[in-house]
CSV table of C-alpha atoms in Angstrom, one decimal:
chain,number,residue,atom,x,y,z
A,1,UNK,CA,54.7,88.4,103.2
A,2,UNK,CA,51.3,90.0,103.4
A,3,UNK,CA,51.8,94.0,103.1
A,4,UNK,CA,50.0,94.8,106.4
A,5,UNK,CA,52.8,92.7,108.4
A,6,UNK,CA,55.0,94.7,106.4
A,7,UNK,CA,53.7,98.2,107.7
A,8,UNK,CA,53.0,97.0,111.1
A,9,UNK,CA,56.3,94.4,111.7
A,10,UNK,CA,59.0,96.7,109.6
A,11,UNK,CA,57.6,100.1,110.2
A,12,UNK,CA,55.2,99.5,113.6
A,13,UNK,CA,52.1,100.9,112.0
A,14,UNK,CA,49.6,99.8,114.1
A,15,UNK,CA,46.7,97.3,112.8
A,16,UNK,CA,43.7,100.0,113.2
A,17,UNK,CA,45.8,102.8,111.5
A,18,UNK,CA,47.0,100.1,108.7
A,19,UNK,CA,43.1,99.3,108.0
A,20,UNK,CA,41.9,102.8,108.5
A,21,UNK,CA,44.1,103.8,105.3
A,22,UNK,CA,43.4,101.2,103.7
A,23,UNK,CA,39.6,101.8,104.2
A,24,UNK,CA,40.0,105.5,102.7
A,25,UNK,CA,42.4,104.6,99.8
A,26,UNK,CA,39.9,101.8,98.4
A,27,UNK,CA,37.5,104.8,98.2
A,28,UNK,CA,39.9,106.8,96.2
A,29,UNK,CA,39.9,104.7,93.0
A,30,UNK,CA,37.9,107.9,90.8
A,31,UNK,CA,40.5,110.4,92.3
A,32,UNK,CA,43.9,108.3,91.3
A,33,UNK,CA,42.1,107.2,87.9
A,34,UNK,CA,42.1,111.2,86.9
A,35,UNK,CA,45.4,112.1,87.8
A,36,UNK,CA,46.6,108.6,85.8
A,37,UNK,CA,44.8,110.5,83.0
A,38,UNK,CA,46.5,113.9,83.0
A,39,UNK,CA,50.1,112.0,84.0
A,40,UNK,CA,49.4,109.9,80.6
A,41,UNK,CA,48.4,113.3,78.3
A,42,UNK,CA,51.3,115.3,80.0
A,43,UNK,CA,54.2,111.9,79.7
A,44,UNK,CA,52.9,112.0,75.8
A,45,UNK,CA,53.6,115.8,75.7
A,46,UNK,CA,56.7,115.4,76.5
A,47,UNK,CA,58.2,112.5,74.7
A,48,UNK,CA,56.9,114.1,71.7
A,49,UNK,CA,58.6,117.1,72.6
A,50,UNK,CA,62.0,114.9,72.9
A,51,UNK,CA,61.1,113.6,69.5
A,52,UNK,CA,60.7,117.1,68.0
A,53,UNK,CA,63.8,118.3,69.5
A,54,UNK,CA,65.8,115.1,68.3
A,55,UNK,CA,67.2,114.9,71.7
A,56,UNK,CA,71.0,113.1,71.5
A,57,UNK,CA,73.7,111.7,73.5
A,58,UNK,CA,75.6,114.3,73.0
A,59,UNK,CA,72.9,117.0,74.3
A,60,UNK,CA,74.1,115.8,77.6
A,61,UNK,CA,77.9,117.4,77.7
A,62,UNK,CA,79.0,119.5,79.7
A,63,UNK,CA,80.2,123.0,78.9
A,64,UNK,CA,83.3,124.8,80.2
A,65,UNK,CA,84.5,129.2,80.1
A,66,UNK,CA,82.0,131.3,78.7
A,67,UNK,CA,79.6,128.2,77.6
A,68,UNK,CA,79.5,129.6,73.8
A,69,UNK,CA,77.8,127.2,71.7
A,70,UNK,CA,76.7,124.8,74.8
A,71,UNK,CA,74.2,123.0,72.1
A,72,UNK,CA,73.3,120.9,75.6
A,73,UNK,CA,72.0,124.5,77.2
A,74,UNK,CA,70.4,125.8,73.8
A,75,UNK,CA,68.8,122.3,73.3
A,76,UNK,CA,67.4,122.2,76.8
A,77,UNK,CA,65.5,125.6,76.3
A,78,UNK,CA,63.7,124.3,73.1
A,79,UNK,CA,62.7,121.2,74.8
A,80,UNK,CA,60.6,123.3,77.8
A,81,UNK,CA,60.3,125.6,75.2
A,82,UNK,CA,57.8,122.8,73.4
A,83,UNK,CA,56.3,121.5,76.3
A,84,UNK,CA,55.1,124.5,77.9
A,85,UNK,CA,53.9,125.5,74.6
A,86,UNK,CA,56.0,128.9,74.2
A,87,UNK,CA,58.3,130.7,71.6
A,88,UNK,CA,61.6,130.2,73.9
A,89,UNK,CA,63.0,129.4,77.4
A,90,UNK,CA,65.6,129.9,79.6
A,91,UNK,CA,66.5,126.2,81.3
A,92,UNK,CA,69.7,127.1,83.2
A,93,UNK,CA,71.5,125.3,86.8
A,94,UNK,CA,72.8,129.3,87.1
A,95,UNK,CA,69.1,130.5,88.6
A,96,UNK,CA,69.3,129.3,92.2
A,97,UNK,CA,65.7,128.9,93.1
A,98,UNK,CA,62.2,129.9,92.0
A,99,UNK,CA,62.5,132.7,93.6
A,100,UNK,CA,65.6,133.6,91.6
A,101,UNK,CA,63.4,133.0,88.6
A,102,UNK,CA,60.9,135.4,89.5
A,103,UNK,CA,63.1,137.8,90.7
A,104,UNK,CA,65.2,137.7,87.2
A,105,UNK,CA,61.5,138.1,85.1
A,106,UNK,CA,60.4,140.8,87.3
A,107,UNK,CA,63.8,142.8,87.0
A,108,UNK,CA,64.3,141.9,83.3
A,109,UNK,CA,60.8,143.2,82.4
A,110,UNK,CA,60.1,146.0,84.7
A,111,UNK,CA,61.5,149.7,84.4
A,112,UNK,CA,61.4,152.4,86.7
A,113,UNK,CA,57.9,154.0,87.0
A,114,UNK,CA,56.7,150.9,85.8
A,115,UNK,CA,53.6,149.4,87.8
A,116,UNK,CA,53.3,145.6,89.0
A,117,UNK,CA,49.7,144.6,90.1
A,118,UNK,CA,49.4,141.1,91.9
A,119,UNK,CA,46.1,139.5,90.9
A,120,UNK,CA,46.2,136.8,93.6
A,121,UNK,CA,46.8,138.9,96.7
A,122,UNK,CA,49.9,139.3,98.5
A,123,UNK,CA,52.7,137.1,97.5
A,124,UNK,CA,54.2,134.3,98.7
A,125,UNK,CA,57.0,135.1,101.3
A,126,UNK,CA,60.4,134.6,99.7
A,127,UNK,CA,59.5,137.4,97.0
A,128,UNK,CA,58.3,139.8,99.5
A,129,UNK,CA,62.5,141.7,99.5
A,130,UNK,CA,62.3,141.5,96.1
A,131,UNK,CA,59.5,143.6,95.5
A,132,UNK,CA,60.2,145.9,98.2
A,133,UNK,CA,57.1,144.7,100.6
A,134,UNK,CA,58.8,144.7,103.8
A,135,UNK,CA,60.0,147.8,104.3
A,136,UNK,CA,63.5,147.5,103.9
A,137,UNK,CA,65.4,150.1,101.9
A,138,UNK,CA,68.6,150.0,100.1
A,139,UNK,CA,68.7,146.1,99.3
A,140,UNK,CA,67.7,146.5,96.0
A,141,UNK,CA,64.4,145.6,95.3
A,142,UNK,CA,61.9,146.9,92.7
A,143,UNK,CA,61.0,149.8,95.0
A,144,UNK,CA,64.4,150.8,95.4
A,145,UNK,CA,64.4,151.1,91.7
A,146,UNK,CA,61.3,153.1,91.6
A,147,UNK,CA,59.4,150.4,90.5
A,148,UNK,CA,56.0,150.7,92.3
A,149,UNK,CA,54.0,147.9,93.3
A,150,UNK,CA,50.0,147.1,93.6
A,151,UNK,CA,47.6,143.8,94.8
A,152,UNK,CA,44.2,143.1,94.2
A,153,UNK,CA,43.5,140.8,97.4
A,154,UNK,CA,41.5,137.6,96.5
A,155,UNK,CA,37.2,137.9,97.3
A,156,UNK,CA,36.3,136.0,100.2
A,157,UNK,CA,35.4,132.7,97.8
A,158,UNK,CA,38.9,132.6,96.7
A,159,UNK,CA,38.6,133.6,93.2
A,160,UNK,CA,40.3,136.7,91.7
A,161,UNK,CA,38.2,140.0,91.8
A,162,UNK,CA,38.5,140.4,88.1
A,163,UNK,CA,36.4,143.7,88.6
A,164,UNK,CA,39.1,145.3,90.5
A,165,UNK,CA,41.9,144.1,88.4
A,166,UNK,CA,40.7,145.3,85.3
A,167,UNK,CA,39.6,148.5,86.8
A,168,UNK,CA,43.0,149.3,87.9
A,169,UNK,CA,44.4,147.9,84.3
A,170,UNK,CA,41.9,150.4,82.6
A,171,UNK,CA,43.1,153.6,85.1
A,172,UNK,CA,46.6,153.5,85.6
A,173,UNK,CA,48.7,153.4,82.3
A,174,UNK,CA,52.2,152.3,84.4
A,175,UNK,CA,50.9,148.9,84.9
A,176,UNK,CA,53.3,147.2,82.9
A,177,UNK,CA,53.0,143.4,84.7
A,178,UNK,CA,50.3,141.5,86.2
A,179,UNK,CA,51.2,138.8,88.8
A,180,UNK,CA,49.7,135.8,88.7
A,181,UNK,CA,51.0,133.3,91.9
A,182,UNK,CA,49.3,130.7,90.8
A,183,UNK,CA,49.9,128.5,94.4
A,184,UNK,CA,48.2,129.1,97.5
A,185,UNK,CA,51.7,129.0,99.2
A,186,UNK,CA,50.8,129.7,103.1
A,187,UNK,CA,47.4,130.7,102.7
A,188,UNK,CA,44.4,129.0,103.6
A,189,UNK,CA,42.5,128.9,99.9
A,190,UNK,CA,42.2,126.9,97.1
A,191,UNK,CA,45.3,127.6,94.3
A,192,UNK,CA,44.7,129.5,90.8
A,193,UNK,CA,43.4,127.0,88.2
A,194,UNK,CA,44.3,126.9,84.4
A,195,UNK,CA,40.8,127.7,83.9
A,196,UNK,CA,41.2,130.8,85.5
A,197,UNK,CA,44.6,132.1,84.3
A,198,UNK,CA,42.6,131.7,80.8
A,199,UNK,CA,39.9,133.6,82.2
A,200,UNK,CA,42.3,136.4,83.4
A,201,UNK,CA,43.9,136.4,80.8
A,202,UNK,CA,41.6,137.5,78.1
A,203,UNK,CA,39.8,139.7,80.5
A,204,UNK,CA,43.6,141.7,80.9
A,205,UNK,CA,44.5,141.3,77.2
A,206,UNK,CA,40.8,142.8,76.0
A,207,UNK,CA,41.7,146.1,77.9
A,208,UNK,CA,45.7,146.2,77.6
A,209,UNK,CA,47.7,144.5,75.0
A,210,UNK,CA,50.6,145.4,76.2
A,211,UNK,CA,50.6,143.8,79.5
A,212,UNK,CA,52.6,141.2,80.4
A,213,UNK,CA,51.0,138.4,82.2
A,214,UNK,CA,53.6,136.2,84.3
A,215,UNK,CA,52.9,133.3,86.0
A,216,UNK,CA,54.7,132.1,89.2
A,217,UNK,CA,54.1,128.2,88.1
A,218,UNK,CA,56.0,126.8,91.4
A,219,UNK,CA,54.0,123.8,92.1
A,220,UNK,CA,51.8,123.4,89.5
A,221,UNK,CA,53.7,121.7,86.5
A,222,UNK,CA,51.6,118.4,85.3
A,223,UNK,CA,49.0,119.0,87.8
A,224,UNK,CA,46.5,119.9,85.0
A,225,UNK,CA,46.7,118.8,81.1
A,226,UNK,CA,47.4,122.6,80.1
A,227,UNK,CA,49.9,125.1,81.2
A,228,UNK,CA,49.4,128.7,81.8
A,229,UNK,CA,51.3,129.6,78.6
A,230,UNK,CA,49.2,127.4,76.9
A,231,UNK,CA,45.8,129.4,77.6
A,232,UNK,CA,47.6,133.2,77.6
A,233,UNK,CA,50.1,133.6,80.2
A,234,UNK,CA,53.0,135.5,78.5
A,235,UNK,CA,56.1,134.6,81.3
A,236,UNK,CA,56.1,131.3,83.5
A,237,UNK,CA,58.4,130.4,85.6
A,238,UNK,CA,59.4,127.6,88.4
A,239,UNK,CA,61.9,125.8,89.9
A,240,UNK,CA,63.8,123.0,88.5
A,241,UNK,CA,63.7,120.8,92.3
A,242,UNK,CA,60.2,121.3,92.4
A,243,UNK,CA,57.9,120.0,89.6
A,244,UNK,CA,60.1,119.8,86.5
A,245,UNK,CA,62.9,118.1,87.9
A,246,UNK,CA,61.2,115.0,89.2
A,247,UNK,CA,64.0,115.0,92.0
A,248,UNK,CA,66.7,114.0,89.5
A,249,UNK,CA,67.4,117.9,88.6
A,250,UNK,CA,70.1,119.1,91.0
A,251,UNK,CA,69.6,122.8,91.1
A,252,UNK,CA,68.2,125.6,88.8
A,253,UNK,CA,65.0,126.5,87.1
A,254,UNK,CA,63.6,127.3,84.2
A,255,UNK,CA,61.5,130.9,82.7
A,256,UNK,CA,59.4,130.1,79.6
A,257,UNK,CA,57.6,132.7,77.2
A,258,UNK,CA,57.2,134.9,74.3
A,259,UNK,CA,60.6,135.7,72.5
A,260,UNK,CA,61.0,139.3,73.2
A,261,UNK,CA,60.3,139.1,76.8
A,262,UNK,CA,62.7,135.8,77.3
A,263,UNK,CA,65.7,138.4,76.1
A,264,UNK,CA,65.0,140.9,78.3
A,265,UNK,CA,64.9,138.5,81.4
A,266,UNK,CA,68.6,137.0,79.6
A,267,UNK,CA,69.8,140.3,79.8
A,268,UNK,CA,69.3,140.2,83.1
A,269,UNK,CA,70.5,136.8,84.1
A,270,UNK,CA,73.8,137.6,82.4
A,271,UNK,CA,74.5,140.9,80.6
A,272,UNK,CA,72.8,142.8,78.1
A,273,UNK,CA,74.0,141.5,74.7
A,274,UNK,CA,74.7,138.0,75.5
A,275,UNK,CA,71.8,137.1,77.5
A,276,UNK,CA,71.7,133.3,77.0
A,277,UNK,CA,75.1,133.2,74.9
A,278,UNK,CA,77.0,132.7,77.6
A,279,UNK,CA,76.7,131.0,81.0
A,280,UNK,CA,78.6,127.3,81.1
A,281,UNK,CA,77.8,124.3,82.9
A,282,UNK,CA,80.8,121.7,83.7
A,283,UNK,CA,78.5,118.7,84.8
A,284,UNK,CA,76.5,116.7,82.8
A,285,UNK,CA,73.0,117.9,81.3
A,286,UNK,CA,72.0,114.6,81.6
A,287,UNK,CA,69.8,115.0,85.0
A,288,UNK,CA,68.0,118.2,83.6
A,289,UNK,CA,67.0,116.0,80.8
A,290,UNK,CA,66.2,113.2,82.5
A,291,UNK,CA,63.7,115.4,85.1
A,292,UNK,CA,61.9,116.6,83.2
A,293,UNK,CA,61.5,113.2,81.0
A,294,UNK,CA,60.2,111.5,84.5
A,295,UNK,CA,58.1,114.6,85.7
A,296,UNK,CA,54.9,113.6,84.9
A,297,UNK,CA,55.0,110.4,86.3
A,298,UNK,CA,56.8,111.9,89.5
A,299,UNK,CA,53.6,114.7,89.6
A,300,UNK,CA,51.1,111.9,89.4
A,301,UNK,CA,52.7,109.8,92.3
A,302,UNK,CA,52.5,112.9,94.6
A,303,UNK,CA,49.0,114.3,93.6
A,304,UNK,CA,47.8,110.4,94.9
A,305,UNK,CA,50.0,111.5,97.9
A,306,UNK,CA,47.9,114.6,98.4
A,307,UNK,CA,44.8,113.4,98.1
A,308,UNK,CA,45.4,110.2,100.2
A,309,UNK,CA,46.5,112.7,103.1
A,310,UNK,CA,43.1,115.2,102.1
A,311,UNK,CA,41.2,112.1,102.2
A,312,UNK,CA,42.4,110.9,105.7
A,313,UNK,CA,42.1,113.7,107.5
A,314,UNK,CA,38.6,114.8,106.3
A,315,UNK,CA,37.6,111.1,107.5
A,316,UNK,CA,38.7,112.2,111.0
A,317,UNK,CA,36.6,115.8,111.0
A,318,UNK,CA,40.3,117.8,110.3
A,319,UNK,CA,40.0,120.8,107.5
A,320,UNK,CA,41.9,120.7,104.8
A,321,UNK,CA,42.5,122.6,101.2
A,322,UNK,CA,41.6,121.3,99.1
A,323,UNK,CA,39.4,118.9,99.9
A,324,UNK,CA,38.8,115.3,98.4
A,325,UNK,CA,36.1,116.5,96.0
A,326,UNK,CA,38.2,119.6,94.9
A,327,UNK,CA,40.1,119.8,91.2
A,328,UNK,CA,44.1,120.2,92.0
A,329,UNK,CA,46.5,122.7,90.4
A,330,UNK,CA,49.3,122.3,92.3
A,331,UNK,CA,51.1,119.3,94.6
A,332,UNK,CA,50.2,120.9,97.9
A,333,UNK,CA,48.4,119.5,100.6
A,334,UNK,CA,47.3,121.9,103.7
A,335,UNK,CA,45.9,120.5,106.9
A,336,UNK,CA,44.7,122.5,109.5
A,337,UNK,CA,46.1,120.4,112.8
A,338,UNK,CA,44.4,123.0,115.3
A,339,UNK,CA,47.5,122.9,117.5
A,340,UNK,CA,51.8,122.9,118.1
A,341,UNK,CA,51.7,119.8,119.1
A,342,UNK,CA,49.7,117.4,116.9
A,343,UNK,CA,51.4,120.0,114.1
A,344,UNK,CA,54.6,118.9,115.4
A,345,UNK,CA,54.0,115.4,115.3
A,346,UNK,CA,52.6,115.7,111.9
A,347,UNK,CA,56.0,117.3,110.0
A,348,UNK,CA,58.4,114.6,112.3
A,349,UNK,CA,56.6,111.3,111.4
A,350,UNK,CA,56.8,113.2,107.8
A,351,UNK,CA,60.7,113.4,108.6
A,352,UNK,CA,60.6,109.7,110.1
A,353,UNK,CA,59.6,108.1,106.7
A,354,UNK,CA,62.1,110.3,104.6
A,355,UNK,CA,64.7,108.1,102.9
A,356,UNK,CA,67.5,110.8,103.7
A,357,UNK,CA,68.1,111.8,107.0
A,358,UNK,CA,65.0,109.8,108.8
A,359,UNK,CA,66.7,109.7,112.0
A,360,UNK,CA,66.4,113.6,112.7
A,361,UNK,CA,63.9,115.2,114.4
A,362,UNK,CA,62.9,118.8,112.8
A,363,UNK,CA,62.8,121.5,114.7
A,364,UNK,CA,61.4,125.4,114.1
A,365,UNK,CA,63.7,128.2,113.1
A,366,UNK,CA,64.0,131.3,111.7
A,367,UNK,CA,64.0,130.4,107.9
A,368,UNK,CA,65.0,132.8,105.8
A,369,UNK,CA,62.6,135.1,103.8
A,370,UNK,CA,59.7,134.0,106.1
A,371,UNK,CA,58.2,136.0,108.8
A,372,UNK,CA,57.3,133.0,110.8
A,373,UNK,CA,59.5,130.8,112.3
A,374,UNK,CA,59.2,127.5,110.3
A,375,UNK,CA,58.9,123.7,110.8
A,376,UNK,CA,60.3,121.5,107.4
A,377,UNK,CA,60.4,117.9,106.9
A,378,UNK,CA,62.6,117.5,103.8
A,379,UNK,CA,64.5,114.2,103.7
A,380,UNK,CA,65.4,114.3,100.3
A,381,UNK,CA,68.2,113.6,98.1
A,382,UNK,CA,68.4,117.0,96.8
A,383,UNK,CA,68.6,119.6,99.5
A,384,UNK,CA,65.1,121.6,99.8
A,385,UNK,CA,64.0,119.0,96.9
A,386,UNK,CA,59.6,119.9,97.2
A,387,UNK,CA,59.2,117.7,94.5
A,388,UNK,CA,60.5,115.1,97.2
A,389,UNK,CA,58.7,114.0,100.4
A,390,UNK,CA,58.3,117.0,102.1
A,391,UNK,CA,56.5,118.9,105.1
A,392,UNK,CA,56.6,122.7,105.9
A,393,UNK,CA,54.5,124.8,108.4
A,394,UNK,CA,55.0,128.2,109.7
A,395,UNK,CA,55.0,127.9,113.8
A,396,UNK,CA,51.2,130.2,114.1
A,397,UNK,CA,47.6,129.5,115.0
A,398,UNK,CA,45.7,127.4,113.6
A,399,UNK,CA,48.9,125.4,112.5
A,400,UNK,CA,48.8,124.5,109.3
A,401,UNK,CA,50.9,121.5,107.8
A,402,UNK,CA,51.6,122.1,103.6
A,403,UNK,CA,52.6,118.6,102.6
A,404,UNK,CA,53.6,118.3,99.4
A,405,UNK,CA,56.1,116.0,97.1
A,406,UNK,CA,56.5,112.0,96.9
A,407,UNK,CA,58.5,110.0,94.4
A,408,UNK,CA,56.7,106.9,94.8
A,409,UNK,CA,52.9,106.9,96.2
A,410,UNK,CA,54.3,104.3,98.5
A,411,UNK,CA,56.3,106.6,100.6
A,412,UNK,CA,53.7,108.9,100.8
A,413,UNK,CA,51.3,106.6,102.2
A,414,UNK,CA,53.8,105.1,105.0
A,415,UNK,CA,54.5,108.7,105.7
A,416,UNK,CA,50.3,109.4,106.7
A,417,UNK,CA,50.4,106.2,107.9
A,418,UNK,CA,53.6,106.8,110.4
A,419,UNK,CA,51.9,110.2,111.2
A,420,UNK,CA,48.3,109.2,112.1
A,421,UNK,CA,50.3,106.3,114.4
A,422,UNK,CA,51.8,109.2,116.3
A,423,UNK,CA,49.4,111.4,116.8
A,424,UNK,CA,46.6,109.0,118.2
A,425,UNK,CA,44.0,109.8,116.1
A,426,UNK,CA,42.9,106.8,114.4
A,427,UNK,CA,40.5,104.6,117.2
């Protein structure tokens, strides 16, 4: 059977949309032949990583009680540990979320009157309460703990204002952390590049040694050759059902860095004193392992994904970020759809090709931790899964979709195809 009578008798794509894709992908061939190249130099990091570790059978057993000498969860932090290029990590199915993540670094490293200085401009929305940047008091946050908190808002190009930052390094001693988010998360820029973390990072570490320099990696995993603790990021962190996990990981997330700082944030994920001695796991390790073996090729099938959707949309005179012709750091796509409706359209058909749950019809809602109420397409096999097919947009002008995620280029494809069917664009 010929692939278009798949599309249009299986899925009823019509015949313009199905050529119109097809048109745009053939012109794509450059785009998918770089990402094949970083999904090849990032697969080899990590199977020699296995190899260095000597990764076992028995590395996938479970643990029970306090989890003491859980070889499986000891093992598992010296494998990221490799691949992100770092002394130690902290790979654990206890941290909830990314957000946990961050929210254990910047409690494990900061003390009160300590300073935090973002680099990239206000944060993304879920760490907001954690910091103390919505005005609640009493929860909690950083600011409760007399933790005070600074930004240095992006220039108007997108790129950090390294003047400011190191200004502020050089005249306040209580900077202890600088923030580095390194996706755009519901901002309309382009994401924080290796290239520039490096760049950051020297610039902070020529002024003040002592500062840490974390990284909020959520999204960005693979999508380059190098890492941000490869080119001087002290802390990353990132969620293990984004990225990393490749949609086999069922929970957690992993914080990777220097030694002395990956004890403090143990300290707080536990207790001080036992840190990462403890904590047990009674399922198998075996997905966690496995994730992280496939994440590379998982990354590479989404980037293709993002572009294809970039690419698309450009073709019909839509913004998006970035564009074709822009260098990716991260798996999310943003489209500017201009208004609710066409917006709407966009995250259902998203929705309507998932392989879990196609059949509903997403609605907006007040999500929490966002200010917004939010749209989400997220058929996936592990709940909230962005590593998965995925859609999200907060319900305000000019209605931006983020699309991120895709196991197989295939789905991602139907998905635009599905979507560019419904919304009566294509001519």
């Amino acid at each position: 059977m010929e692939t278009i009578d798949i599309y249009t008798n299986k899925f009823g794509v019509s015949k313009r949309v199905f050529n119109f894709v097809s048109e745009i992908e053939s012109q794509l061939k450059e785009a998918f032949f770089h990402f094949d190249h970083i999904r090849e130099v990032n697969q080899l990091k990590v199977i020699k990583a296995f190899k260095d570790e000597h990764i076992s059978a028995r590395h996938f057993n479970p643990s029970t009680g306090y989890g003491y000498s859980d070889d499986s969860k000891t093992t598992l932090g010296a494998l990221f540990s490799n691949i992100f290029g770092t002394e130690s990590a902290i790979v654990s199915p206890l941290i909830a979320s990314g957000t946990h993540a961050l929210c254990l670094c910047l409690f494990g490293l900061l003390r009160p009157l300590d300073c935090m200085i973002s680099a990239t401009g206000r944060p993304y929305d879920t760490i907001l309460d954690t910091i103390g940047l919505n005005g609640k008091k009493g929860q909690g946050s950083l600011m409760d703990w007399a933790v005070s908190y600074k930004q240095v808002n992006l220039l108007e190009d997108g790129n950090v204002d390294y003047f400011k930052l190191i200004n502020n390094i050089k005249i306040d001693p209580n900077i202890k952390l600088v923030y580095i988010q390194r996706s755009r998360g519901y901002e309309w820029r382009e994401s924080i590049k290796i290239k520039q973390i490096k760049e950051l990072a020297s610039s902070i570490k020529k002024v003040r040694s002592d500062v840490i320099i974390m990284v909020d990696n959520c999204y960005g995993e693979f999508c380059e050759e190098l890492e941000p603790t490869d080119v001087g990021a002290d802390v990353v962190a990132g969620s293990l059902i984004k990225n990393p996990g490749a949609g086999i990981a069922p929970t957690g997330a992993y914080i990777a860095g220097k030694t002395k700082y990956i004890d403090m944030i143990a300290n707080r994920l536990t207790a001080p004193s036992l840190g990462t001695e403890i904590g047990s796991y009674a399922a198998s390790y075996l997905p966690f392992y496995q994730g992280i073996y496939f994440a590379p090729r998982v990354v590479f099938e989404s980037l293709k994904g993002a572009v294809l959707n970039a690419k698309a949309f450009e073709t019909l005179g839509y913004a998006v970020m970035p564009g074709v012709s822009n260098s990716r750091t991260d798996i999310t796509q943003s489209i500017a759809l201009r208004n609710k409706e066409l917006l709407l359209k966009y995250v259902t058909a998203i929705q309507n090709a998932s392989i879990v749950d196609s059949f509903v019809t997403p609605e907006p809602w007040d999500m929490p931790g966002y200010e917004d109420k939010v749209v989400m397409a997220s058929g996936s096999f592990i709940q909230g899964s962005s590593i998965e097919l995925s859609a999200d947009a907060p319900i305000k002008p000019p209605y931006i979709a983020y699309v991120q995620g895709g196991l197989s280029y295939e789905n991602c494809k139907l998905a635009l195809m599905l979507a560019l069917n419904d919304m009566n664009l294509v001519f």
